[in-house]
Tab-separated table of C-alpha atoms in Angstrom:
chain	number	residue	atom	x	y	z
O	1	UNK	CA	-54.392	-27.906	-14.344
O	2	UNK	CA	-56.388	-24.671	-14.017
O	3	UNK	CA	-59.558	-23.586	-14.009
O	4	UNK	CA	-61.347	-21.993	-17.208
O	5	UNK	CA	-61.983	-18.966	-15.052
O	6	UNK	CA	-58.078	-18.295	-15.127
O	7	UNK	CA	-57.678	-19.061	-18.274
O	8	UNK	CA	-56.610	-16.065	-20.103
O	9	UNK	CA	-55.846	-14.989	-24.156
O	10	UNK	CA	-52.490	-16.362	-25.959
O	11	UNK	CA	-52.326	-19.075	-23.318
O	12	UNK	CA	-52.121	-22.510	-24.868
O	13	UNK	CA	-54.443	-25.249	-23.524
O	14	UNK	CA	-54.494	-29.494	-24.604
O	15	UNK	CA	-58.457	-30.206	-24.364
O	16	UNK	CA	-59.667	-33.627	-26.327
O	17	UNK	CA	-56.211	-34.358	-27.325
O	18	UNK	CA	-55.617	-31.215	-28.857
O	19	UNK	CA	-52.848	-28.336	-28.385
O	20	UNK	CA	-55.306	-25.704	-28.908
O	21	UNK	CA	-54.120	-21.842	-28.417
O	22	UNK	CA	-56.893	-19.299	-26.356
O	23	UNK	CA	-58.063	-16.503	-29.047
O	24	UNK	CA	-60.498	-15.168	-27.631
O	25	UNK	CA	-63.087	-15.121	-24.680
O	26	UNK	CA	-66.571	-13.947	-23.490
O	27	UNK	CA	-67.876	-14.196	-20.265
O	28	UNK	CA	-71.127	-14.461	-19.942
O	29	UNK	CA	-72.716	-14.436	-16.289
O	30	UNK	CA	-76.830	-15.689	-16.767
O	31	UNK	CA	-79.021	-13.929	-14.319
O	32	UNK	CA	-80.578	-17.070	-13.097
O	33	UNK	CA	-79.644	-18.300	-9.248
O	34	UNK	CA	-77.062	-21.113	-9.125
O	35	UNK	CA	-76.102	-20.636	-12.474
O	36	UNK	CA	-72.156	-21.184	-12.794
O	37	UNK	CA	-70.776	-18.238	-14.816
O	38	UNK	CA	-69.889	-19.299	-18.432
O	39	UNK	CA	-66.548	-19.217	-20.485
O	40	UNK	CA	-67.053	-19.406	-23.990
O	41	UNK	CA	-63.627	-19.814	-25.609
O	42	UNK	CA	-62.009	-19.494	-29.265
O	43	UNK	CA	-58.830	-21.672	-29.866
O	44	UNK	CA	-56.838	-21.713	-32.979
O	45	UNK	CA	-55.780	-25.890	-33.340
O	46	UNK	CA	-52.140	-26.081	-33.341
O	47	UNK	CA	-51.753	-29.271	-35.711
O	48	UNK	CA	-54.942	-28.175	-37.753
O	49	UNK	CA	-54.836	-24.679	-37.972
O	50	UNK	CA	-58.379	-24.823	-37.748
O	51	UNK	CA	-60.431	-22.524	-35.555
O	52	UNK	CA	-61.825	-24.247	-32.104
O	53	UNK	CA	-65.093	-22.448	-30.573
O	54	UNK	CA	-66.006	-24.515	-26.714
O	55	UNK	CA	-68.088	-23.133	-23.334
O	56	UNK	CA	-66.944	-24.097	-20.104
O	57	UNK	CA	-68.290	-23.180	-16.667
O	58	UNK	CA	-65.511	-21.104	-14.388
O	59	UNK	CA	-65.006	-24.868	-12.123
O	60	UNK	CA	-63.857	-27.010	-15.290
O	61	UNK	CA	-60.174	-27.752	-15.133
O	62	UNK	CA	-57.995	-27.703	-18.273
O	63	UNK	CA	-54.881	-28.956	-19.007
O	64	UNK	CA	-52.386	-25.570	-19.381
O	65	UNK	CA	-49.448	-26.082	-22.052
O	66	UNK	CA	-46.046	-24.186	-21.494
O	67	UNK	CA	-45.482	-21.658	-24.090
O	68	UNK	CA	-41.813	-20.415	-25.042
O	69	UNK	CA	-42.125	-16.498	-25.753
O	70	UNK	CA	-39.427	-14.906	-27.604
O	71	UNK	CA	-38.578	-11.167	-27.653
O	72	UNK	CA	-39.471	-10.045	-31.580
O	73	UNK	CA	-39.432	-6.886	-33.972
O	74	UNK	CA	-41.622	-6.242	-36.936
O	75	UNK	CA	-39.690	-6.776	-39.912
O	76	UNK	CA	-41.478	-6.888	-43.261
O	77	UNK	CA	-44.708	-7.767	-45.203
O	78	UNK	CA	-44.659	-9.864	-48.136
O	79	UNK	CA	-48.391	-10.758	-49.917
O	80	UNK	CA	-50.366	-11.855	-46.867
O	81	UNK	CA	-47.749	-12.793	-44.890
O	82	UNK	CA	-46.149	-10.407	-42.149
O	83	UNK	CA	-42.337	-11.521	-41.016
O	84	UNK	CA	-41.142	-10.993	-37.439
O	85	UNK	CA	-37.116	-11.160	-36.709
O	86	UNK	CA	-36.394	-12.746	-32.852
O	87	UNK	CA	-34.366	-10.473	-30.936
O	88	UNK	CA	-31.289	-12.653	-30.202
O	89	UNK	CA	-30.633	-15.156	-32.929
O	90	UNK	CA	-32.583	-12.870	-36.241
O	91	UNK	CA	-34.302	-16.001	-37.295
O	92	UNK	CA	-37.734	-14.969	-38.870
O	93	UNK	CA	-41.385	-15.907	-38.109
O	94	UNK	CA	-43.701	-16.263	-40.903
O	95	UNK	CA	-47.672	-15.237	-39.687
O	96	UNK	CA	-50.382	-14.907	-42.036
O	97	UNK	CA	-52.189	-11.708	-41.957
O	98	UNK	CA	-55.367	-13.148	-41.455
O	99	UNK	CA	-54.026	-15.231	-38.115
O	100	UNK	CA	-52.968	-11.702	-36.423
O	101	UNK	CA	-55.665	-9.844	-37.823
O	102	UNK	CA	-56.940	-7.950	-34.393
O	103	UNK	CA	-52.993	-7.832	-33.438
O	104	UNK	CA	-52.038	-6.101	-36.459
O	105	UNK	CA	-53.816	-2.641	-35.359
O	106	UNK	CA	-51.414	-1.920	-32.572
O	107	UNK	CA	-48.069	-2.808	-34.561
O	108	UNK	CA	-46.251	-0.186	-35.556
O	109	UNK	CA	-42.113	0.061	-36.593
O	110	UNK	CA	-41.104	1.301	-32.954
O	111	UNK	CA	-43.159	-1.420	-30.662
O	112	UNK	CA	-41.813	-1.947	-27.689
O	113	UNK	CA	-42.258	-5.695	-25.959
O	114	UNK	CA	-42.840	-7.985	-28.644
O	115	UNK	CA	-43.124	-11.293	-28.284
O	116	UNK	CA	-43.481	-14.679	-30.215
O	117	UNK	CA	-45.143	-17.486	-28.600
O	118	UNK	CA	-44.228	-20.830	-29.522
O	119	UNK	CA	-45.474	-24.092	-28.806
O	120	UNK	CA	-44.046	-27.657	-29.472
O	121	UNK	CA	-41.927	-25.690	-31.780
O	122	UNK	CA	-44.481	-24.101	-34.123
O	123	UNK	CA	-44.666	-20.211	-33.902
O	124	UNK	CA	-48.682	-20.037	-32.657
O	125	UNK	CA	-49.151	-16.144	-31.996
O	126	UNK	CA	-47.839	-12.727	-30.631
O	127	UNK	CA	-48.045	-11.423	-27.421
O	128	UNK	CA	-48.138	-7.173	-26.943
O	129	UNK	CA	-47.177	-5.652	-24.436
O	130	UNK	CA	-50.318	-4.434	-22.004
O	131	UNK	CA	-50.483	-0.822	-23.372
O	132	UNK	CA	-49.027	1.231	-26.813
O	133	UNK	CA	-48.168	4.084	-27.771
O	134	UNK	CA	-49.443	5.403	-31.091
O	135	UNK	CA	-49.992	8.741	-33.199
O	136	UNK	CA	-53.364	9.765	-33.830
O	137	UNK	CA	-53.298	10.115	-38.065
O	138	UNK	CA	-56.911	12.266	-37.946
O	139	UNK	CA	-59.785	12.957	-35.453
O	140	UNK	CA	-62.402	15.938	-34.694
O	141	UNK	CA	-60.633	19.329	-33.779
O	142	UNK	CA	-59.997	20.080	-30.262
O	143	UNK	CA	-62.385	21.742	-28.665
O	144	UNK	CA	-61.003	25.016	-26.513
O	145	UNK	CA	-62.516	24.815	-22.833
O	146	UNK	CA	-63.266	21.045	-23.180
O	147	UNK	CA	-62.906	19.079	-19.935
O	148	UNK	CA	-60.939	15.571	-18.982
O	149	UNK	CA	-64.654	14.369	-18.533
O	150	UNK	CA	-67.138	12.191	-20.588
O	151	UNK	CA	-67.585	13.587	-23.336
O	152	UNK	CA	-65.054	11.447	-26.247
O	153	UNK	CA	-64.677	11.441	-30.035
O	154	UNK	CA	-63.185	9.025	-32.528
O	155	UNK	CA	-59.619	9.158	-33.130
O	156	UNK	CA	-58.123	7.067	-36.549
O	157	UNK	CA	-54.512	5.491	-36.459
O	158	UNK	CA	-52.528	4.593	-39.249
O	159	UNK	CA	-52.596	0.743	-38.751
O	160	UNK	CA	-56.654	0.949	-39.340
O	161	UNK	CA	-57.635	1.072	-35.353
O	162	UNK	CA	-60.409	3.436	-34.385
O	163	UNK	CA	-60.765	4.459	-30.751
O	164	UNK	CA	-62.590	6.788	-28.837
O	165	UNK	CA	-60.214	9.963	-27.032
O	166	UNK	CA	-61.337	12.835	-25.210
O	167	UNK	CA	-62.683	15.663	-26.660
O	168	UNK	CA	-59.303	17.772	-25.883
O	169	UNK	CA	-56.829	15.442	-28.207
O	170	UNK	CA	-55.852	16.308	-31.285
O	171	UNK	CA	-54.616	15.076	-34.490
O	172	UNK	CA	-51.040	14.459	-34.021
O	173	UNK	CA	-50.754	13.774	-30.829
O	174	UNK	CA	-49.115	10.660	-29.415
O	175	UNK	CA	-51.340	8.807	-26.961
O	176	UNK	CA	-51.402	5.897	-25.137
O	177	UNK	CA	-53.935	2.820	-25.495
O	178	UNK	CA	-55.156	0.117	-23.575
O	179	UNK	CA	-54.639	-3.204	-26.053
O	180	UNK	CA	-56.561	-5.778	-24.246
O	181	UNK	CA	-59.674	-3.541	-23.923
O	182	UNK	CA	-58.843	-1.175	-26.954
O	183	UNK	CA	-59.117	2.425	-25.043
O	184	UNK	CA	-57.706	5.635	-24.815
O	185	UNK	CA	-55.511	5.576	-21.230
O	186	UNK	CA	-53.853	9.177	-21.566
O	187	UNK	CA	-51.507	11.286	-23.334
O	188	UNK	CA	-48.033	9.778	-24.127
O	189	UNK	CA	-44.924	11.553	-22.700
């Protein structure tokens, strides 16, 4: 058991007699005294395949699931599907595009830390590693003089994912990004 407030993305959950898988979550603290700060929670239904949407306060107890997490690489895409090979024994996972959607924009050919996660033997999602390291494909010219400060502009990456980088980056440059909060964390090495 643990509480909703430790509940955290990719982790698998059973709630109403369902293995549901955490998608998503916003936390939303009302301004009101006394009022318990809220969880509201998307789960993809393991069985279903049918999106889940439920609130909880940050004191309701769930039900955690383990999770099996195998190391992965990107292999191929075929239609709307996208193939992963596991690490060790090269047997492929099958995801549709549309179930990896927000994944998708930080998975390149040379990831690093790729993972599968698996539940009661049914491949449920991918897990990235905390940060990446990607190429910027176009943004704004540097600007000459500009400080490490404030001031940002958008940067474009080839997978589709639009972020917002310092004003002294340029196109071309290899930089490193944040993937749970989608931002710029500094130049790669």
């Amino acid at each position: 058991m643990a509480k909703a407030s430790d509940i955290k993305r990719n982790m698998a959950v059973e709630h109403n007699g369902k293995l549901l898988v955490v998608k998503n979550i916003e936390v939303s603290s009302p301004s009101a005294r006394g009022a318990a700060t809220l969880y509201k929670m998307r789960f993809t239904d393991v069985q279903a395949g049918s999106k889940v949407e439920q609130t909880f306060k940050g004191d309701d107890q769930l039900t955690l699931v383990d999770l099996t997490k195998r190391a992965a690489t990107y292999s191929y895409e075929e239609g709307d599907s996208i193939i992963f090979m596991d690490s060790e024994d090269y047997s492929q996972y099958t995801f549709n595009r549309e179930d990896i959607e927000d994944d998708l924009l930080f998975i390149t050919d040379d990831i690093q830390d790729l993972k599968v996660v698996i539940a009661d033997e049914k491949v449920v999602g991918l897990e990235l590693p905390q940060s990446v390291e990607m190429i910027i494909q176009q943004t704004d010219p540097s600007i000459k003089g500009a400080s490490a400060t404030a001031r940002t502009k958008p940067a474009e990456f080839a997978t589709g994912l639009t972020i917002q980088v310092p004003e002294y980056i340029s196109t071309g440059e290899k930089v490193k990004i944040n993937v749970e909060e989608k931002k710029f964390m500094s130049r790669a090495d």
